[in-house]
């Protein structure tokens, strides 16, 4: 009886709010609480799409996000043969990965405002075309400088899925289910580099290191053809309170063209600043800082240092290095997601149920606690095992534990931030990608020298402790996050998205 009254009160409150704009009653989720956001009555509204179309679109965008780190890191296990062929050091060889990483972080700053005006689909198609050409050029380049230049464009050409992909998830899914589906997206983001380590290692060993560029070109090219014919537009304009459609009706086929969105405003140069405008909100800057460091330590650290440490300490060849890095982190993230997305949604539901139907985004942050403990613990385990030259299973286990913790943190952070500022989900996704890539690209420059000057145990532990200390920001948001959001209000742009 009490539960029924809670749902009725939630329905009544949301209905009264919507009636202010002369719109009918709210639509409800399976638990009987108002959907957030409210969908329109248009069947072409992505929130109203059939389950299979949402899933197919999610899969395509997630795979685009996967291809970013996958193609950027495919060469990582082959640093040794590459450096030998071009007469450079292994540390110098890692620069062609770091340059791709940093440009993959910067480029979406430009894609985000364009996608908010002209749609997500044109960006995905155009950017991927750049990626195809850039990968092929890297494979054909005969000089180290040529490879670096091509790899810069690889970063640009594989950045769209990583930069604005989470916005597509927010376009299609409601708040009560966003944790699960955002988790699917983040699993792909995280595992791109992990799978690349395995595939790249075997490619370099049994074919040639240049095919570590050609094979990604082929994969991106095939995916581009699939997206060209099968990826629909998800950007949709609706009233931010009632959910009423603000777009004219059009045919389904238009969603698969380059004119699938109703353009309501013009693009301005200053729209680029919207990404950084979001940094004034504590619910954005604090999770972004914590997540950026966490992703770098729980994923990229292993990718950019693995070739050097496993090659020198355990004398692994390229395929063994790939399996050591890739399989442990891949398994860790998959298991971690079991305790991430579904648990995050469950925590949100339980909070909503116990508070009369009032959802609170900060409730999701409670799901981060296991990741807060396991991620730095895994990093320390790997560092100590490398320092004392334990059996190779020691550092491999450490990487798996860190990846497990990262996946829990990543899913909850993405879901929390898009819950807080759904209309600005493209800016949120871009900012998370920018922070992640910016910190990650630096690791290749100083982590091995730092470990050489001190020890792997000390170097890895220092950064693990820094990561743990940054979780204080997440704790503050659990305590004061909602109050800060209400005090600052919502951003004054993209409110109808």
Coordinates of C-alpha atoms in Angstrom, one line a residue:
X1 CA 0.0 0.0 0.0
X2 CA 2.8 2.4 0.9
X3 CA 4.6 1.7 -2.3
X4 CA 1.5 2.4 -4.3
X5 CA 1.1 5.8 -2.5
X6 CA 4.7 6.6 -3.3
X7 CA 4.2 6.0 -7.0
X8 CA 1.0 8.0 -7.0
X9 CA 2.7 10.9 -5.3
X10 CA 5.6 10.8 -7.8
X11 CA 3.1 10.7 -10.7
X12 CA 1.0 13.5 -9.3
X13 CA 4.0 15.8 -8.7
X14 CA 5.4 15.2 -12.1
X15 CA 2.0 15.6 -13.7
X16 CA 1.5 19.0 -12.0
X17 CA 4.9 20.1 -13.2
X18 CA 4.1 19.1 -16.8
X19 CA 0.6 20.7 -16.6
X20 CA 2.2 24.1 -16.4
X21 CA 3.0 23.8 -20.1
X22 CA -0.5 22.5 -20.9
X23 CA 0.7 19.0 -21.6
X24 CA -0.9 15.7 -20.6
X25 CA 0.1 13.3 -17.9
X26 CA 3.6 11.9 -17.6
X27 CA 4.6 8.5 -19.1
X28 CA 5.8 6.0 -16.5
X29 CA 8.7 3.6 -16.2
X30 CA 8.2 -0.2 -15.4
X31 CA 8.3 0.6 -11.7
X32 CA 5.5 3.2 -12.0
X33 CA 7.6 6.3 -11.7
X34 CA 7.8 9.2 -14.2
X35 CA 10.2 8.6 -17.1
X36 CA 13.2 10.8 -17.1
X37 CA 13.4 12.4 -19.7
X38 CA 9.8 12.4 -20.8
X39 CA 9.5 11.1 -24.4
X40 CA 7.4 12.6 -27.1
X41 CA 4.5 10.8 -28.9
X42 CA 6.6 10.6 -32.1
X43 CA 7.6 7.0 -32.9
X44 CA 10.7 8.4 -34.5
X45 CA 11.8 9.9 -31.2
X46 CA 14.9 7.7 -30.2
X47 CA 13.4 7.3 -26.8
X48 CA 10.5 5.5 -28.4
X49 CA 12.4 3.3 -30.8
X50 CA 11.9 -0.5 -30.7
X51 CA 14.3 -2.4 -28.5
X52 CA 16.1 -4.0 -31.5
X53 CA 16.8 -0.7 -33.2
X54 CA 18.1 0.9 -30.0
X55 CA 20.3 -2.2 -29.4
X56 CA 21.6 -2.2 -33.0
X57 CA 22.4 1.5 -32.8
X58 CA 24.1 1.1 -29.4
X59 CA 26.2 -1.7 -30.8
X60 CA 27.4 0.4 -33.8
X61 CA 28.3 3.4 -31.7
X62 CA 30.0 1.3 -29.1
X63 CA 32.0 -0.4 -31.7
X64 CA 33.0 3.0 -33.1
X65 CA 34.2 3.9 -29.6
X66 CA 36.0 0.5 -29.4
X67 CA 37.8 1.2 -32.7
X68 CA 39.4 4.4 -31.2
X69 CA 41.7 2.8 -28.6
X70 CA 41.8 -0.5 -30.6
X71 CA 43.4 1.1 -33.7
X72 CA 45.5 3.5 -31.7
X73 CA 47.0 0.6 -29.6
X74 CA 47.1 -2.1 -32.2
X75 CA 50.9 -1.4 -32.8
X76 CA 51.8 -1.4 -29.1
X77 CA 52.9 -5.0 -28.8
X78 CA 55.1 -4.5 -31.9
X79 CA 57.2 -1.6 -30.5
X80 CA 60.3 -3.9 -30.6
X81 CA 60.3 -4.8 -34.3
X82 CA 59.1 -1.3 -35.3
X83 CA 62.0 0.3 -33.3
X84 CA 64.5 -2.1 -34.8
X85 CA 63.3 -1.4 -38.4
X86 CA 63.3 2.4 -38.0
X87 CA 66.4 2.6 -35.7
X88 CA 64.7 4.3 -32.8
X89 CA 64.3 3.3 -29.1
X90 CA 61.2 1.5 -27.8
X91 CA 60.3 4.7 -25.8
X92 CA 60.4 6.7 -29.0
X93 CA 58.3 4.1 -30.7
X94 CA 55.6 4.7 -28.1
X95 CA 55.3 8.3 -29.2
X96 CA 53.3 7.3 -32.2
X97 CA 50.6 5.9 -29.8
X98 CA 50.7 9.0 -27.6
X99 CA 50.3 11.4 -30.4
X100 CA 47.2 9.5 -31.6
X101 CA 45.8 9.5 -28.0
X102 CA 46.2 13.2 -27.5
X103 CA 44.6 14.2 -30.8
X104 CA 41.7 11.7 -30.2
X105 CA 41.1 13.8 -27.0
X106 CA 41.3 17.2 -28.6
X107 CA 39.3 16.6 -31.9
X108 CA 35.9 15.9 -30.3
X109 CA 35.9 19.4 -28.8
X110 CA 35.1 20.4 -32.4
X111 CA 32.8 17.5 -33.1
X112 CA 30.6 18.1 -30.1
X113 CA 29.0 21.4 -31.0
X114 CA 28.7 20.4 -34.7
X115 CA 26.9 17.2 -33.6
X116 CA 24.5 19.2 -31.5
X117 CA 23.4 21.2 -34.5
X118 CA 23.7 18.9 -37.5
X119 CA 23.4 15.6 -35.8
X120 CA 25.6 12.7 -34.6
X121 CA 25.5 10.6 -37.8
X122 CA 27.3 13.0 -40.2
X123 CA 30.1 13.3 -37.7
X124 CA 30.6 9.6 -37.3
X125 CA 30.6 9.1 -41.1
X126 CA 33.0 12.0 -41.9
X127 CA 35.5 11.3 -39.1
X128 CA 35.7 7.6 -39.8
X129 CA 36.6 8.4 -43.5
X130 CA 39.6 10.3 -42.2
X131 CA 40.6 7.3 -40.1
X132 CA 40.6 4.9 -43.0
X133 CA 43.0 7.1 -45.0
X134 CA 45.2 7.8 -42.0
X135 CA 45.7 4.1 -41.1
X136 CA 46.6 3.2 -44.7
X137 CA 49.0 6.1 -44.8
X138 CA 50.7 5.0 -41.6
X139 CA 51.3 1.6 -43.0
X140 CA 52.8 2.9 -46.2
X141 CA 55.0 5.6 -44.7
X142 CA 58.7 4.9 -45.1
X143 CA 60.0 7.3 -42.5
X144 CA 59.5 7.7 -38.8
X145 CA 58.3 11.3 -39.3
X146 CA 55.8 10.1 -41.9
X147 CA 54.4 7.5 -39.5
X148 CA 54.0 10.1 -36.7
X149 CA 52.2 12.5 -39.1
X150 CA 49.8 9.8 -40.2
X151 CA 49.2 8.6 -36.6
X152 CA 48.2 12.1 -35.7
X153 CA 45.4 11.8 -38.2
X154 CA 44.6 8.3 -36.9
X155 CA 43.8 10.0 -33.6
X156 CA 41.5 12.5 -35.3
X157 CA 39.9 9.9 -37.5
X158 CA 39.0 7.5 -34.7
X159 CA 37.9 10.1 -32.1
X160 CA 34.1 10.5 -32.8
X161 CA 32.9 7.3 -31.2
X162 CA 35.0 8.0 -28.1
X163 CA 34.1 11.7 -27.9
X164 CA 30.4 11.8 -28.5
X165 CA 29.3 8.2 -28.3
X166 CA 27.9 8.5 -24.8
X167 CA 25.6 11.2 -26.1
X168 CA 24.0 8.7 -28.3
X169 CA 23.4 6.4 -25.3
X170 CA 21.7 9.4 -23.5
X171 CA 19.7 10.1 -26.7
X172 CA 18.1 6.7 -26.6
X173 CA 17.8 5.5 -23.0
X174 CA 16.0 6.8 -19.9
X175 CA 17.6 7.6 -16.6
X176 CA 16.4 4.4 -14.9
X177 CA 18.1 2.1 -17.5
X178 CA 21.1 4.3 -18.4
X179 CA 23.6 2.5 -16.1
X180 CA 23.1 -0.8 -17.9
X181 CA 23.4 0.6 -21.4
X182 CA 26.1 3.1 -20.6
X183 CA 28.0 0.1 -19.2
X184 CA 27.8 -1.6 -22.6
X185 CA 29.3 1.4 -24.2
X186 CA 32.1 1.8 -21.7
X187 CA 33.0 -1.9 -21.9
X188 CA 33.7 -1.3 -25.6
X189 CA 35.7 1.9 -24.9
X190 CA 37.9 0.2 -22.3
X191 CA 38.5 -3.0 -24.2
X192 CA 39.7 -1.5 -27.4
X193 CA 43.3 -1.3 -26.3
X194 CA 43.0 -4.6 -24.5
X195 CA 41.9 -6.6 -27.6
X196 CA 44.4 -4.6 -29.7
X197 CA 47.3 -5.9 -27.5
X198 CA 46.4 -9.5 -28.3
X199 CA 45.6 -9.1 -32.0
X200 CA 48.6 -6.7 -32.6
X201 CA 51.0 -9.1 -31.0
X202 CA 50.1 -12.0 -33.2
X203 CA 50.0 -9.7 -36.3
X204 CA 53.5 -8.5 -35.7
X205 CA 54.8 -12.0 -34.9
X206 CA 53.3 -13.9 -37.8
X207 CA 52.8 -11.2 -40.5
X208 CA 54.7 -7.9 -40.2
X209 CA 54.5 -4.8 -38.0
X210 CA 53.3 -2.7 -40.9
X211 CA 50.1 -4.8 -41.0
X212 CA 49.4 -3.4 -37.5
X213 CA 48.4 -0.3 -39.5
X214 CA 46.8 -2.0 -42.5
X215 CA 44.5 -4.4 -40.6
X216 CA 42.9 -1.5 -38.6
X217 CA 42.4 0.4 -41.9
X218 CA 40.5 -2.6 -43.3
X219 CA 38.4 -3.0 -40.1
X220 CA 37.5 0.8 -39.9
X221 CA 36.7 0.7 -43.6
X222 CA 34.3 -2.2 -43.3
X223 CA 32.7 -0.6 -40.3
X224 CA 32.3 2.7 -42.2
X225 CA 30.3 0.9 -44.8
X226 CA 28.0 -0.6 -42.2
X227 CA 27.5 2.8 -40.5
X228 CA 26.9 4.5 -43.9
X229 CA 23.8 2.3 -44.5
X230 CA 22.7 1.3 -41.0
X231 CA 23.5 4.0 -38.4
X232 CA 20.4 6.2 -37.8
X233 CA 20.4 9.8 -36.5
X234 CA 19.7 10.0 -32.7
X235 CA 19.6 13.7 -32.1
X236 CA 16.1 14.9 -31.3
X237 CA 14.5 18.1 -30.1
X238 CA 11.8 17.9 -27.5
X239 CA 10.4 20.1 -24.8
X240 CA 12.7 19.7 -21.7
X241 CA 9.8 19.5 -19.3
X242 CA 6.9 17.8 -21.1
X243 CA 8.8 15.9 -23.7
X244 CA 6.6 17.2 -26.5
X245 CA 8.2 17.0 -29.9
X246 CA 9.7 20.2 -31.3
X247 CA 10.4 18.6 -34.7
X248 CA 8.2 18.3 -37.8
X249 CA 7.3 14.8 -38.8
X250 CA 9.4 13.1 -41.5
X251 CA 10.0 9.6 -42.9
X252 CA 12.1 6.9 -41.3
X253 CA 14.4 6.9 -44.2
X254 CA 15.5 10.4 -43.4
X255 CA 17.2 9.2 -40.3
X256 CA 19.7 7.3 -42.5
X257 CA 20.6 10.3 -44.5
X258 CA 22.8 13.4 -43.7
X259 CA 19.6 15.4 -43.1
X260 CA 18.1 13.4 -40.3
X261 CA 17.8 16.2 -37.7
X262 CA 15.7 19.3 -37.6
X263 CA 18.2 22.2 -37.5
X264 CA 16.8 24.8 -35.1
X265 CA 19.8 27.1 -34.7
X266 CA 23.1 28.0 -36.4
X267 CA 26.5 26.9 -35.4
X268 CA 28.6 29.5 -33.7
X269 CA 32.4 29.6 -33.1
X270 CA 31.9 30.1 -29.4
X271 CA 29.9 26.8 -29.1
X272 CA 33.3 25.2 -28.8
X273 CA 33.6 26.7 -25.4
X274 CA 30.5 24.9 -24.1
X275 CA 32.6 21.8 -23.3
X276 CA 34.8 23.8 -20.9
X277 CA 31.9 25.9 -19.6
X278 CA 30.7 22.6 -18.0
X279 CA 33.8 22.6 -15.8
X280 CA 32.2 25.2 -13.5
X281 CA 29.9 22.5 -12.2
X282 CA 31.2 20.4 -9.4
X283 CA 29.2 17.4 -10.7
X284 CA 31.3 17.7 -13.8
X285 CA 34.8 18.7 -12.9
X286 CA 35.3 16.4 -9.9
X287 CA 34.2 13.2 -11.6
X288 CA 36.2 14.2 -14.7
X289 CA 39.4 14.6 -12.8
X290 CA 39.0 11.3 -10.9
X291 CA 37.9 9.4 -14.0
X292 CA 40.7 10.7 -16.2
X293 CA 43.4 9.5 -13.7
X294 CA 41.6 6.3 -13.1
X295 CA 41.3 5.4 -16.8
X296 CA 45.0 6.2 -17.4
X297 CA 46.1 3.9 -14.6
X298 CA 43.6 1.2 -15.0
X299 CA 44.1 0.8 -18.8
X300 CA 46.5 3.0 -20.7
X301 CA 49.4 2.5 -18.2
X302 CA 49.5 -1.2 -19.0
X303 CA 49.2 -0.6 -22.8
X304 CA 52.1 1.9 -23.1
X305 CA 54.5 0.2 -20.7
X306 CA 53.7 -3.4 -21.3
X307 CA 56.0 -4.0 -24.2
X308 CA 59.0 -2.6 -22.3
X309 CA 58.4 -4.3 -19.0
X310 CA 57.3 -7.7 -20.1
X311 CA 59.9 -7.8 -22.8
X312 CA 62.8 -6.8 -20.5
X313 CA 61.7 -8.6 -17.3
X314 CA 60.0 -11.8 -18.7
X315 CA 61.5 -11.8 -22.2
X316 CA 58.1 -12.2 -23.8
X317 CA 57.7 -11.9 -27.5
X318 CA 55.1 -9.7 -29.2
X319 CA 52.3 -12.3 -29.0
X320 CA 53.0 -13.1 -25.3
X321 CA 53.0 -9.5 -24.4
X322 CA 49.7 -9.0 -26.2
X323 CA 48.1 -11.9 -24.3
X324 CA 49.5 -10.8 -20.9
X325 CA 48.1 -7.3 -21.3
X326 CA 45.0 -7.9 -23.3
X327 CA 43.5 -11.1 -21.8
X328 CA 43.9 -10.0 -18.2
X329 CA 42.3 -6.6 -18.7
X330 CA 39.6 -7.9 -21.0
X331 CA 38.4 -10.4 -18.5
X332 CA 38.7 -7.9 -15.7
X333 CA 36.5 -5.3 -17.4
X334 CA 33.8 -7.9 -18.4
X335 CA 33.5 -9.2 -14.9
X336 CA 33.6 -5.6 -13.5
X337 CA 30.6 -4.6 -15.6
X338 CA 28.5 -7.3 -13.9
X339 CA 28.9 -5.1 -10.7
X340 CA 28.7 -1.8 -12.6
X341 CA 25.7 -1.0 -14.9
X342 CA 23.0 -3.3 -13.5
X343 CA 24.0 -2.6 -9.9
X344 CA 24.1 1.2 -10.6
X345 CA 20.5 1.1 -11.9
X346 CA 19.4 -1.0 -9.0
X347 CA 20.9 1.5 -6.5
X348 CA 19.1 4.3 -8.3
X349 CA 15.8 2.4 -8.2
X350 CA 16.1 1.6 -4.5
X351 CA 16.8 5.2 -3.7
X352 CA 13.9 6.4 -5.8
X353 CA 11.6 3.9 -4.2
X354 CA 12.6 4.9 -0.7
X355 CA 12.2 8.7 -1.4
X356 CA 8.7 8.8 -2.8
X357 CA 9.6 8.5 -6.4
X358 CA 12.2 11.3 -6.4
X359 CA 15.3 10.1 -8.2
X360 CA 18.7 11.5 -7.2
X361 CA 21.7 11.1 -9.6
X362 CA 24.2 11.1 -6.7
X363 CA 22.7 7.7 -5.6
X364 CA 24.7 6.1 -8.4
X365 CA 28.0 7.2 -7.0
X366 CA 27.6 4.7 -4.1
X367 CA 28.3 2.1 -6.7
X368 CA 31.9 3.4 -7.1
X369 CA 33.2 2.1 -3.8
X370 CA 34.4 -1.3 -5.0
X371 CA 36.3 0.4 -7.9
X372 CA 37.8 3.0 -5.6
X373 CA 39.5 0.1 -3.6
X374 CA 40.3 -2.4 -6.4
X375 CA 41.7 -0.1 -9.1
X376 CA 44.6 1.3 -7.1
X377 CA 45.1 -2.1 -5.4
X378 CA 45.6 -3.7 -8.8
X379 CA 48.1 -1.0 -9.9
X380 CA 50.1 -1.5 -6.8
X381 CA 50.1 -5.3 -7.2
X382 CA 51.4 -5.0 -10.7
X383 CA 54.1 -2.6 -9.7
X384 CA 55.4 -4.6 -6.7
X385 CA 55.4 -7.8 -8.8
X386 CA 57.4 -6.2 -11.5
X387 CA 59.8 -4.7 -9.0
X388 CA 60.5 -8.1 -7.4
X389 CA 60.4 -10.1 -10.7
X390 CA 57.7 -12.5 -9.4
X391 CA 56.1 -15.0 -11.7
X392 CA 54.5 -13.3 -14.6
X393 CA 51.0 -14.3 -13.3
X394 CA 51.5 -11.7 -10.5
X395 CA 51.5 -8.5 -12.7
X396 CA 48.9 -10.1 -14.9
X397 CA 46.6 -10.6 -11.9
X398 CA 47.3 -7.0 -10.9
X399 CA 46.2 -5.7 -14.3
X400 CA 43.0 -7.7 -14.2
X401 CA 42.1 -6.4 -10.8
X402 CA 42.8 -2.8 -11.8
X403 CA 40.7 -3.2 -15.0
X404 CA 37.9 -4.7 -12.8
X405 CA 37.9 -1.6 -10.6
X406 CA 38.1 0.7 -13.6
X407 CA 35.0 -0.7 -15.2
X408 CA 33.0 -0.1 -12.0
X409 CA 34.2 3.5 -11.7
X410 CA 33.8 4.3 -15.4
X411 CA 30.2 3.1 -15.8
X412 CA 29.0 4.9 -12.7
X413 CA 30.7 8.1 -13.6
X414 CA 29.4 8.2 -17.1
X415 CA 25.8 7.4 -16.0
X416 CA 26.0 9.9 -13.1
X417 CA 27.2 12.8 -15.2
X418 CA 24.7 12.2 -18.1
X419 CA 21.9 11.9 -15.4
X420 CA 22.9 15.3 -14.0
X421 CA 23.1 17.1 -17.4
X422 CA 21.4 14.9 -20.0
X423 CA 20.9 17.8 -22.6
X424 CA 24.6 18.5 -22.4
X425 CA 25.5 14.8 -22.8
X426 CA 27.7 15.5 -25.9
X427 CA 29.7 18.0 -23.9
X428 CA 30.0 15.6 -21.0
X429 CA 31.1 12.8 -23.2
X430 CA 33.7 15.0 -24.9
X431 CA 35.0 16.3 -21.6
X432 CA 35.5 12.8 -20.2
X433 CA 37.2 11.8 -23.4
X434 CA 39.4 14.9 -23.3
X435 CA 40.5 14.4 -19.7
X436 CA 41.1 10.7 -20.2
X437 CA 43.2 11.1 -23.4
X438 CA 45.1 14.1 -22.1
X439 CA 46.3 12.4 -19.0
X440 CA 46.8 9.0 -20.7
X441 CA 49.1 10.4 -23.5
X442 CA 51.6 11.6 -20.9
X443 CA 52.1 8.2 -19.3
X444 CA 54.4 7.0 -22.1
X445 CA 56.8 9.8 -21.5
X446 CA 57.5 9.4 -17.8
X447 CA 56.3 6.2 -16.3
X448 CA 59.2 4.0 -17.4
X449 CA 61.8 6.7 -16.6
X450 CA 60.1 7.2 -13.2
X451 CA 60.3 3.4 -12.5
X452 CA 63.9 3.3 -13.6
X453 CA 64.8 6.1 -11.2
X454 CA 63.0 4.6 -8.3
X455 CA 61.4 1.2 -8.8
X456 CA 58.2 -0.1 -10.4
X457 CA 56.7 -0.6 -6.9
X458 CA 57.3 3.0 -5.9
X459 CA 56.3 4.6 -9.3
X460 CA 53.1 2.6 -9.6
X461 CA 52.2 3.1 -6.0
X462 CA 52.6 6.8 -6.1
X463 CA 50.1 7.2 -8.8
X464 CA 47.7 4.6 -7.2
X465 CA 47.7 6.7 -4.0
X466 CA 47.0 9.9 -6.0
X467 CA 44.1 8.2 -7.7
X468 CA 42.7 7.1 -4.3
X469 CA 43.0 10.6 -2.9
X470 CA 41.1 12.0 -5.8
X471 CA 38.1 9.9 -4.7
X472 CA 37.5 12.6 -2.0
X473 CA 35.8 14.6 -4.8
X474 CA 33.3 11.8 -5.4
X475 CA 32.6 11.5 -1.7
X476 CA 31.9 15.3 -1.6
X477 CA 29.4 14.8 -4.4
X478 CA 27.6 12.0 -2.5
X479 CA 27.2 14.5 0.3
X480 CA 26.6 17.8 -1.4
X481 CA 26.2 17.1 -5.1
X482 CA 22.5 17.7 -5.4
X483 CA 22.7 20.9 -3.4
X484 CA 25.4 22.3 -5.6
X485 CA 23.5 21.4 -8.8
X486 CA 20.3 23.1 -7.5
X487 CA 22.3 26.2 -6.4
X488 CA 24.1 26.6 -9.8
X489 CA 21.1 25.7 -12.0
X490 CA 21.2 24.0 -15.4
X491 CA 23.4 25.2 -18.3
X492 CA 21.6 27.6 -20.6
X493 CA 22.4 25.8 -23.8
X494 CA 21.1 22.7 -25.6
X495 CA 18.2 22.4 -23.2
X496 CA 15.9 20.9 -25.9
X497 CA 18.2 17.9 -26.6

